[in-house]
Amino acid sequence: MDRMFYGCSKLTDLDLSSFNTSNVTNMSAIFRGCSRLKELDLSSFNTGMLQKATGMFGGCSSLTTLDLSMLDFKNVYQVSDMTKQGGSYGAMFDNCSSLVSLKLPQFSDIITNFSDMFCNCSSLTSLDLSSMNTSRALYMSDMFDGCRSLTSLDLSSFETSHVREMSYMFAFCDKLTSLNMSSFDTGRVTDMNGIFQSSHNLANLTIGENFVFVGSEYNLPSGTWYASDGTAYTSDGTTCTIPSNKADTYTRR
């Protein structure tokens, strides 16, 4: 079912209730570019054998709600093929710009690439990520880039000890004020460029003892950031004086 409805940009309705998907292993880009599709019922899908969901809903820019909580993703190992050089299929939800409600499946622990996963999901106001398993993740670049309506994000359940790339992870999250990264271990991260770029309203940042700022252009919003004990640190909009490996919630005011 790889690219089955790819680019069906005039499709507005789709009845999939008669489909037998019990042996399907690849649904990459199956609905990618179905830009007029406003709703999609996948409750009849059997995804027990599914391995690839790369770019599955990418570019479904008219979808407003999507419930995937009933799907079996225990064997899925690929949801994105995005790299710094681009990708062939994209990421699972990239450019779902009208999506306001998203219920995720229980993800497997074998996914390594989450880059661009929610990139330009600009209408999402909240996101429950408790079903995501990032224990083997290597790439998270642009993961929430362009999530312009999110106001808070709790990533305290994320395991990031193997992650290498986090560039632009929260870039252009215009309304994001609170971010919990308390579980983040960035010891292996080599690229954090622009991780907070243009997220100008970020005012509460929680980091843990294994969080290290990497590089010199991570773009934490400029201003004075206060630790819980009142100690003041500064950011010039590019780098900051907040110490690495010091667990706390830092507040900008």
PDB file of C-alpha atoms in Angstrom:
ATOM      1  CA  MET A   1       0.000   0.000   0.000  1.00  0.00           C
ATOM      2  CA  ASP A   2       3.062   2.192  -0.412  1.00  0.00           C
ATOM      3  CA  ARG A   3       1.885   5.569  -1.872  1.00  0.00           C
ATOM      4  CA  MET A   4      -1.549   4.101  -2.641  1.00  0.00           C
ATOM      5  CA  PHE A   5      -3.419   7.436  -2.553  1.00  0.00           C
ATOM      6  CA  TYR A   6      -0.324   9.616  -2.884  1.00  0.00           C
ATOM      7  CA  GLY A   7      -1.069  13.024  -4.382  1.00  0.00           C
ATOM      8  CA  CYS A   8      -4.844  12.528  -4.651  1.00  0.00           C
ATOM      9  CA  SER A   9      -5.256  16.224  -3.974  1.00  0.00           C
ATOM     10  CA  LYS A  10      -8.928  16.420  -5.009  1.00  0.00           C
ATOM     11  CA  LEU A  11     -10.076  13.498  -2.863  1.00  0.00           C
ATOM     12  CA  THR A  12     -12.521  14.660  -0.172  1.00  0.00           C
ATOM     13  CA  ASP A  13     -13.970  11.359   1.124  1.00  0.00           C
ATOM     14  CA  LEU A  14     -12.526   7.895   1.515  1.00  0.00           C
ATOM     15  CA  ASP A  15     -14.284   4.738   2.764  1.00  0.00           C
ATOM     16  CA  LEU A  16     -11.713   2.142   3.792  1.00  0.00           C
ATOM     17  CA  SER A  17     -14.009  -0.148   5.784  1.00  0.00           C
ATOM     18  CA  SER A  18     -13.756  -3.027   3.296  1.00  0.00           C
ATOM     19  CA  PHE A  19      -9.950  -3.081   3.178  1.00  0.00           C
ATOM     20  CA  ASN A  20      -8.110  -6.149   4.462  1.00  0.00           C
ATOM     21  CA  THR A  21      -4.758  -4.863   5.694  1.00  0.00           C
ATOM     22  CA  SER A  22      -3.777  -7.771   7.926  1.00  0.00           C
ATOM     23  CA  ASN A  23      -0.691  -8.651   5.860  1.00  0.00           C
ATOM     24  CA  VAL A  24       0.382  -5.143   4.879  1.00  0.00           C
ATOM     25  CA  THR A  25       3.926  -4.219   5.915  1.00  0.00           C
ATOM     26  CA  ASN A  26       4.335  -0.880   4.130  1.00  0.00           C
ATOM     27  CA  MET A  27       1.961   2.100   4.273  1.00  0.00           C
ATOM     28  CA  SER A  28       4.560   4.762   3.559  1.00  0.00           C
ATOM     29  CA  ALA A  29       3.016   7.924   2.084  1.00  0.00           C
ATOM     30  CA  ILE A  30      -0.283   6.083   1.620  1.00  0.00           C
ATOM     31  CA  PHE A  31      -2.291   9.306   2.104  1.00  0.00           C
ATOM     32  CA  ARG A  32       0.478  11.821   1.456  1.00  0.00           C
ATOM     33  CA  GLY A  33      -0.697  14.915  -0.387  1.00  0.00           C
ATOM     34  CA  CYS A  34      -4.420  14.201   0.064  1.00  0.00           C
ATOM     35  CA  SER A  35      -4.764  17.885   0.777  1.00  0.00           C
ATOM     36  CA  ARG A  36      -8.580  18.105   0.652  1.00  0.00           C
ATOM     37  CA  LEU A  37      -9.309  15.092   2.817  1.00  0.00           C
ATOM     38  CA  LYS A  38     -10.991  16.446   5.956  1.00  0.00           C
ATOM     39  CA  GLU A  39     -11.546  13.205   7.871  1.00  0.00           C
ATOM     40  CA  LEU A  40     -10.186   9.690   7.840  1.00  0.00           C
ATOM     41  CA  ASP A  41     -11.534   6.645   9.673  1.00  0.00           C
ATOM     42  CA  LEU A  42      -8.905   3.934  10.093  1.00  0.00           C
ATOM     43  CA  SER A  43     -10.710   1.972  12.800  1.00  0.00           C
ATOM     44  CA  SER A  44     -11.053  -1.048  10.487  1.00  0.00           C
ATOM     45  CA  PHE A  45      -7.325  -1.223   9.731  1.00  0.00           C
ATOM     46  CA  ASN A  46      -5.347  -4.208  11.006  1.00  0.00           C
ATOM     47  CA  THR A  47      -1.759  -2.983  11.291  1.00  0.00           C
ATOM     48  CA  GLY A  48      -0.271  -5.881  13.231  1.00  0.00           C
ATOM     49  CA  MET A  49       2.224  -6.600  10.435  1.00  0.00           C
ATOM     50  CA  LEU A  50       2.973  -2.970   9.566  1.00  0.00           C
ATOM     51  CA  GLN A  51       6.645  -1.967   9.553  1.00  0.00           C
ATOM     52  CA  LYS A  52       6.788   1.299   7.613  1.00  0.00           C
ATOM     53  CA  ALA A  53       4.558   4.339   8.180  1.00  0.00           C
ATOM     54  CA  THR A  54       6.936   6.891   6.696  1.00  0.00           C
ATOM     55  CA  GLY A  55       5.166  10.078   5.607  1.00  0.00           C
ATOM     56  CA  MET A  56       1.853   8.308   6.060  1.00  0.00           C
ATOM     57  CA  PHE A  57      -0.270  11.462   6.473  1.00  0.00           C
ATOM     58  CA  GLY A  58       2.204  14.089   5.300  1.00  0.00           C
ATOM     59  CA  GLY A  59       0.615  17.022   3.512  1.00  0.00           C
ATOM     60  CA  CYS A  60      -2.945  16.129   4.552  1.00  0.00           C
ATOM     61  CA  SER A  61      -3.444  19.815   5.144  1.00  0.00           C
ATOM     62  CA  SER A  62      -7.244  19.716   5.555  1.00  0.00           C
ATOM     63  CA  LEU A  63      -7.434  16.950   8.163  1.00  0.00           C
ATOM     64  CA  THR A  64      -8.716  18.403  11.438  1.00  0.00           C
ATOM     65  CA  THR A  65      -8.901  15.292  13.630  1.00  0.00           C
ATOM     66  CA  LEU A  66      -7.105  11.974  13.482  1.00  0.00           C
ATOM     67  CA  ASP A  67      -7.514   9.049  15.869  1.00  0.00           C
ATOM     68  CA  LEU A  68      -4.853   6.358  15.554  1.00  0.00           C
ATOM     69  CA  SER A  69      -5.103   5.075  19.118  1.00  0.00           C
ATOM     70  CA  MET A  70      -6.593   1.761  17.984  1.00  0.00           C
ATOM     71  CA  LEU A  71      -3.758   0.921  15.576  1.00  0.00           C
ATOM     72  CA  ASP A  72      -1.093  -1.663  16.358  1.00  0.00           C
ATOM     73  CA  PHE A  73       2.361  -0.170  15.789  1.00  0.00           C
ATOM     74  CA  LYS A  74       4.394  -2.769  17.662  1.00  0.00           C
ATOM     75  CA  ASN A  75       6.396  -3.687  14.540  1.00  0.00           C
ATOM     76  CA  VAL A  76       6.707  -0.221  13.012  1.00  0.00           C
ATOM     77  CA  TYR A  77      10.332   0.874  12.793  1.00  0.00           C
ATOM     78  CA  GLN A  78      10.114   3.803  10.371  1.00  0.00           C
ATOM     79  CA  VAL A  79       7.926   6.921  10.586  1.00  0.00           C
ATOM     80  CA  SER A  80      10.284   9.414   8.934  1.00  0.00           C
ATOM     81  CA  ASP A  81      13.084   9.341   6.383  1.00  0.00           C
ATOM     82  CA  MET A  82      14.002  13.003   6.768  1.00  0.00           C
ATOM     83  CA  THR A  83      17.666  13.978   7.028  1.00  0.00           C
ATOM     84  CA  LYS A  84      19.559  17.238   6.610  1.00  0.00           C
ATOM     85  CA  GLN A  85      19.555  16.516   2.875  1.00  0.00           C
ATOM     86  CA  GLY A  86      15.783  15.991   2.758  1.00  0.00           C
ATOM     87  CA  GLY A  87      13.808  12.787   2.303  1.00  0.00           C
ATOM     88  CA  SER A  88      11.777  10.772  -0.183  1.00  0.00           C
ATOM     89  CA  TYR A  89       8.594  10.224   1.802  1.00  0.00           C
ATOM     90  CA  GLY A  90       8.837  12.797   4.587  1.00  0.00           C
ATOM     91  CA  ALA A  91       7.547  12.324   8.118  1.00  0.00           C
ATOM     92  CA  MET A  92       4.360  10.829   9.444  1.00  0.00           C
ATOM     93  CA  PHE A  93       2.436  14.065  10.127  1.00  0.00           C
ATOM     94  CA  ASP A  94       4.488  16.806   8.494  1.00  0.00           C
ATOM     95  CA  ASN A  95       2.428  19.698   7.103  1.00  0.00           C
ATOM     96  CA  CYS A  96      -0.868  18.528   8.597  1.00  0.00           C
ATOM     97  CA  SER A  97      -1.537  22.212   9.096  1.00  0.00           C
ATOM     98  CA  SER A  98      -5.244  22.006  10.035  1.00  0.00           C
ATOM     99  CA  LEU A  99      -4.922  19.197  12.554  1.00  0.00           C
ATOM    100  CA  VAL A 100      -6.306  20.246  15.951  1.00  0.00           C
ATOM    101  CA  SER A 101      -6.781  16.809  17.529  1.00  0.00           C
ATOM    102  CA  LEU A 102      -4.365  13.901  17.230  1.00  0.00           C
ATOM    103  CA  LYS A 103      -4.492  10.602  19.113  1.00  0.00           C
ATOM    104  CA  LEU A 104      -1.353   8.557  18.615  1.00  0.00           C
ATOM    105  CA  PRO A 105      -0.873   4.784  18.623  1.00  0.00           C
ATOM    106  CA  GLN A 106       1.450   3.050  21.061  1.00  0.00           C
ATOM    107  CA  PHE A 107       4.789   3.280  19.289  1.00  0.00           C
ATOM    108  CA  SER A 108       7.391   0.520  19.266  1.00  0.00           C
ATOM    109  CA  ASP A 109      10.851   0.894  20.780  1.00  0.00           C
ATOM    110  CA  ILE A 110      12.652   0.325  17.466  1.00  0.00           C
ATOM    111  CA  ILE A 111      12.104   3.704  15.795  1.00  0.00           C
ATOM    112  CA  THR A 112      15.311   5.690  15.296  1.00  0.00           C
ATOM    113  CA  ASN A 113      14.199   8.706  13.255  1.00  0.00           C
ATOM    114  CA  PHE A 114      11.599  11.181  14.509  1.00  0.00           C
ATOM    115  CA  SER A 115      12.819  14.131  12.428  1.00  0.00           C
ATOM    116  CA  ASP A 116      10.025  16.426  11.162  1.00  0.00           C
ATOM    117  CA  MET A 117       7.448  14.171  12.842  1.00  0.00           C
ATOM    118  CA  PHE A 118       5.038  17.043  13.637  1.00  0.00           C
ATOM    119  CA  CYS A 119       6.675  19.720  11.487  1.00  0.00           C
ATOM    120  CA  ASN A 120       4.220  22.475  10.517  1.00  0.00           C
ATOM    121  CA  CYS A 121       1.306  20.995  12.450  1.00  0.00           C
ATOM    122  CA  SER A 122       0.501  24.634  13.003  1.00  0.00           C
ATOM    123  CA  SER A 123      -3.026  24.219  14.426  1.00  0.00           C
ATOM    124  CA  LEU A 124      -2.259  21.716  17.187  1.00  0.00           C
ATOM    125  CA  THR A 125      -2.831  23.358  20.572  1.00  0.00           C
ATOM    126  CA  SER A 126      -1.916  20.301  22.645  1.00  0.00           C
ATOM    127  CA  LEU A 127      -0.192  16.989  22.100  1.00  0.00           C
ATOM    128  CA  ASP A 128      -0.188  13.863  24.263  1.00  0.00           C
ATOM    129  CA  LEU A 129       3.108  12.093  23.635  1.00  0.00           C
ATOM    130  CA  SER A 130       2.907   9.536  26.428  1.00  0.00           C
ATOM    131  CA  SER A 131       2.578   6.673  23.919  1.00  0.00           C
ATOM    132  CA  MET A 132       5.807   7.529  22.132  1.00  0.00           C
ATOM    133  CA  ASN A 133       8.874   5.395  22.784  1.00  0.00           C
ATOM    134  CA  THR A 134      12.108   7.206  21.958  1.00  0.00           C
ATOM    135  CA  SER A 135      14.536   4.831  23.647  1.00  0.00           C
ATOM    136  CA  ARG A 136      16.416   4.131  20.392  1.00  0.00           C
ATOM    137  CA  ALA A 137      15.946   7.504  18.752  1.00  0.00           C
ATOM    138  CA  LEU A 138      18.926   8.981  16.915  1.00  0.00           C
ATOM    139  CA  TYR A 139      17.339  11.918  15.092  1.00  0.00           C
ATOM    140  CA  MET A 140      14.873  14.545  16.320  1.00  0.00           C
ATOM    141  CA  SER A 141      15.682  17.530  14.104  1.00  0.00           C
ATOM    142  CA  ASP A 142      12.676  19.739  13.262  1.00  0.00           C
ATOM    143  CA  MET A 143      10.422  17.392  15.221  1.00  0.00           C
ATOM    144  CA  PHE A 144       8.087  20.195  16.394  1.00  0.00           C
ATOM    145  CA  ASP A 145       9.280  22.897  14.003  1.00  0.00           C
ATOM    146  CA  GLY A 146       6.395  25.184  13.059  1.00  0.00           C
ATOM    147  CA  CYS A 147       3.958  23.944  15.727  1.00  0.00           C
ATOM    148  CA  ARG A 148       2.807  27.527  16.040  1.00  0.00           C
ATOM    149  CA  SER A 149      -0.225  26.926  18.280  1.00  0.00           C
ATOM    150  CA  LEU A 150       1.326  24.753  20.988  1.00  0.00           C
ATOM    151  CA  THR A 151       1.511  26.622  24.298  1.00  0.00           C
ATOM    152  CA  SER A 152       3.146  23.946  26.441  1.00  0.00           C
ATOM    153  CA  LEU A 153       4.999  20.723  25.788  1.00  0.00           C
ATOM    154  CA  ASP A 154       5.828  18.028  28.317  1.00  0.00           C
ATOM    155  CA  LEU A 155       8.601  15.762  27.045  1.00  0.00           C
ATOM    156  CA  SER A 156       9.573  14.420  30.460  1.00  0.00           C
ATOM    157  CA  SER A 157       8.912  10.874  29.224  1.00  0.00           C
ATOM    158  CA  PHE A 158      11.424  11.150  26.373  1.00  0.00           C
ATOM    159  CA  GLU A 159      14.567   8.998  26.407  1.00  0.00           C
ATOM    160  CA  THR A 160      17.236  10.797  24.374  1.00  0.00           C
ATOM    161  CA  SER A 161      20.536   9.245  25.431  1.00  0.00           C
ATOM    162  CA  HIS A 162      21.247   8.039  21.876  1.00  0.00           C
ATOM    163  CA  VAL A 163      20.045  11.126  19.998  1.00  0.00           C
ATOM    164  CA  ARG A 164      22.616  12.847  17.780  1.00  0.00           C
ATOM    165  CA  GLU A 165      20.632  15.604  16.084  1.00  0.00           C
ATOM    166  CA  MET A 166      18.196  18.096  17.645  1.00  0.00           C
ATOM    167  CA  SER A 167      18.596  21.050  15.294  1.00  0.00           C
ATOM    168  CA  TYR A 168      15.493  23.265  14.977  1.00  0.00           C
ATOM    169  CA  MET A 169      13.539  20.829  17.130  1.00  0.00           C
ATOM    170  CA  PHE A 170      11.289  23.578  18.586  1.00  0.00           C
ATOM    171  CA  ALA A 171      11.880  26.296  15.989  1.00  0.00           C
ATOM    172  CA  PHE A 172       8.983  28.626  15.191  1.00  0.00           C
ATOM    173  CA  CYS A 173       6.825  27.384  18.061  1.00  0.00           C
ATOM    174  CA  ASP A 174       5.490  30.934  18.323  1.00  0.00           C
ATOM    175  CA  LYS A 175       3.094  30.421  21.246  1.00  0.00           C
ATOM    176  CA  LEU A 176       5.133  27.944  23.254  1.00  0.00           C
ATOM    177  CA  THR A 177       5.631  29.328  26.772  1.00  0.00           C
ATOM    178  CA  SER A 178       6.483  26.207  28.778  1.00  0.00           C
ATOM    179  CA  LEU A 179       8.795  23.336  27.828  1.00  0.00           C
ATOM    180  CA  ASN A 180       9.701  20.364  30.009  1.00  0.00           C
ATOM    181  CA  MET A 181      12.884  18.612  28.886  1.00  0.00           C
ATOM    182  CA  SER A 182      13.754  17.259  32.327  1.00  0.00           C
ATOM    183  CA  SER A 183      14.532  13.745  31.089  1.00  0.00           C
ATOM    184  CA  PHE A 184      16.728  14.842  28.186  1.00  0.00           C
ATOM    185  CA  ASP A 185      20.234  13.417  28.023  1.00  0.00           C
ATOM    186  CA  THR A 186      22.105  15.331  25.316  1.00  0.00           C
ATOM    187  CA  GLY A 187      25.498  13.756  25.876  1.00  0.00           C
ATOM    188  CA  ARG A 188      25.633  12.389  22.328  1.00  0.00           C
ATOM    189  CA  VAL A 189      24.027  15.323  20.536  1.00  0.00           C
ATOM    190  CA  THR A 190      26.330  16.909  17.953  1.00  0.00           C
ATOM    191  CA  ASP A 191      23.893  19.381  16.384  1.00  0.00           C
ATOM    192  CA  MET A 192      21.599  21.635  18.410  1.00  0.00           C
ATOM    193  CA  ASN A 193      21.659  24.604  16.039  1.00  0.00           C
ATOM    194  CA  GLY A 194      18.464  26.640  16.135  1.00  0.00           C
ATOM    195  CA  ILE A 195      16.714  24.280  18.536  1.00  0.00           C
ATOM    196  CA  PHE A 196      14.747  27.236  20.010  1.00  0.00           C
ATOM    197  CA  GLN A 197      14.876  29.528  16.972  1.00  0.00           C
ATOM    198  CA  SER A 198      12.016  32.061  16.793  1.00  0.00           C
ATOM    199  CA  SER A 199      10.209  30.518  19.775  1.00  0.00           C
ATOM    200  CA  HIS A 200      10.145  34.014  21.235  1.00  0.00           C
ATOM    201  CA  ASN A 201       7.482  33.418  23.891  1.00  0.00           C
ATOM    202  CA  LEU A 202       9.277  30.589  25.671  1.00  0.00           C
ATOM    203  CA  ALA A 203       9.446  31.623  29.324  1.00  0.00           C
ATOM    204  CA  ASN A 204       9.682  28.402  31.350  1.00  0.00           C
ATOM    205  CA  LEU A 205      12.330  25.801  30.570  1.00  0.00           C
ATOM    206  CA  THR A 206      12.838  22.674  32.662  1.00  0.00           C
ATOM    207  CA  ILE A 207      16.045  20.721  32.096  1.00  0.00           C
ATOM    208  CA  GLY A 208      17.681  17.826  33.929  1.00  0.00           C
ATOM    209  CA  GLU A 209      21.134  16.958  35.169  1.00  0.00           C
ATOM    210  CA  ASN A 210      22.043  15.278  31.876  1.00  0.00           C
ATOM    211  CA  PHE A 211      21.165  18.232  29.681  1.00  0.00           C
ATOM    212  CA  VAL A 212      24.088  19.961  27.988  1.00  0.00           C
ATOM    213  CA  PHE A 213      23.785  22.958  25.676  1.00  0.00           C
ATOM    214  CA  VAL A 214      25.604  22.047  22.451  1.00  0.00           C
ATOM    215  CA  GLY A 215      27.283  24.497  20.078  1.00  0.00           C
ATOM    216  CA  SER A 216      26.909  28.264  20.025  1.00  0.00           C
ATOM    217  CA  GLU A 217      23.696  28.900  18.098  1.00  0.00           C
ATOM    218  CA  TYR A 218      20.840  27.195  19.916  1.00  0.00           C
ATOM    219  CA  ASN A 219      18.836  30.451  20.022  1.00  0.00           C
ATOM    220  CA  LEU A 220      17.307  30.422  23.497  1.00  0.00           C
ATOM    221  CA  PRO A 221      15.099  33.570  23.629  1.00  0.00           C
ATOM    222  CA  SER A 222      17.002  36.621  24.817  1.00  0.00           C
ATOM    223  CA  GLY A 223      16.532  38.031  28.303  1.00  0.00           C
ATOM    224  CA  THR A 224      17.221  37.182  31.913  1.00  0.00           C
ATOM    225  CA  TRP A 225      16.486  33.636  33.032  1.00  0.00           C
ATOM    226  CA  TYR A 226      16.112  32.891  36.735  1.00  0.00           C
ATOM    227  CA  ALA A 227      16.796  29.582  38.447  1.00  0.00           C
ATOM    228  CA  SER A 228      14.486  28.452  41.245  1.00  0.00           C
ATOM    229  CA  ASP A 229      16.926  29.836  43.826  1.00  0.00           C
ATOM    230  CA  GLY A 230      16.811  33.278  42.213  1.00  0.00           C
ATOM    231  CA  THR A 231      20.172  33.101  40.453  1.00  0.00           C
ATOM    232  CA  ALA A 232      20.038  35.122  37.244  1.00  0.00           C
ATOM    233  CA  TYR A 233      21.413  33.951  33.911  1.00  0.00           C
ATOM    234  CA  THR A 234      21.313  35.668  30.552  1.00  0.00           C
ATOM    235  CA  SER A 235      20.702  34.790  26.934  1.00  0.00           C
ATOM    236  CA  ASP A 236      21.614  36.992  23.996  1.00  0.00           C
ATOM    237  CA  GLY A 237      19.297  35.084  21.686  1.00  0.00           C
ATOM    238  CA  THR A 238      22.091  32.887  20.419  1.00  0.00           C
ATOM    239  CA  THR A 239      23.812  31.376  23.452  1.00  0.00           C
ATOM    240  CA  CYS A 240      23.158  31.623  27.171  1.00  0.00           C
ATOM    241  CA  THR A 241      24.888  31.432  30.550  1.00  0.00           C
ATOM    242  CA  ILE A 242      22.513  28.815  31.986  1.00  0.00           C
ATOM    243  CA  PRO A 243      24.827  26.031  33.175  1.00  0.00           C
ATOM    244  CA  SER A 244      24.722  22.562  31.686  1.00  0.00           C
ATOM    245  CA  ASN A 245      24.083  19.527  33.890  1.00  0.00           C
ATOM    246  CA  LYS A 246      22.164  21.576  36.469  1.00  0.00           C
ATOM    247  CA  ALA A 247      18.599  20.332  36.872  1.00  0.00           C
ATOM    248  CA  ASP A 248      16.108  23.137  37.429  1.00  0.00           C
ATOM    249  CA  THR A 249      13.264  25.141  35.961  1.00  0.00           C
ATOM    250  CA  TYR A 250      14.479  28.412  34.503  1.00  0.00           C
ATOM    251  CA  THR A 251      12.021  31.278  34.152  1.00  0.00           C
ATOM    252  CA  ARG A 252      12.427  34.288  31.885  1.00  0.00           C
ATOM    253  CA  ARG A 253      11.053  37.578  33.093  1.00  0.00           C
TER     254      ARG A 253
END
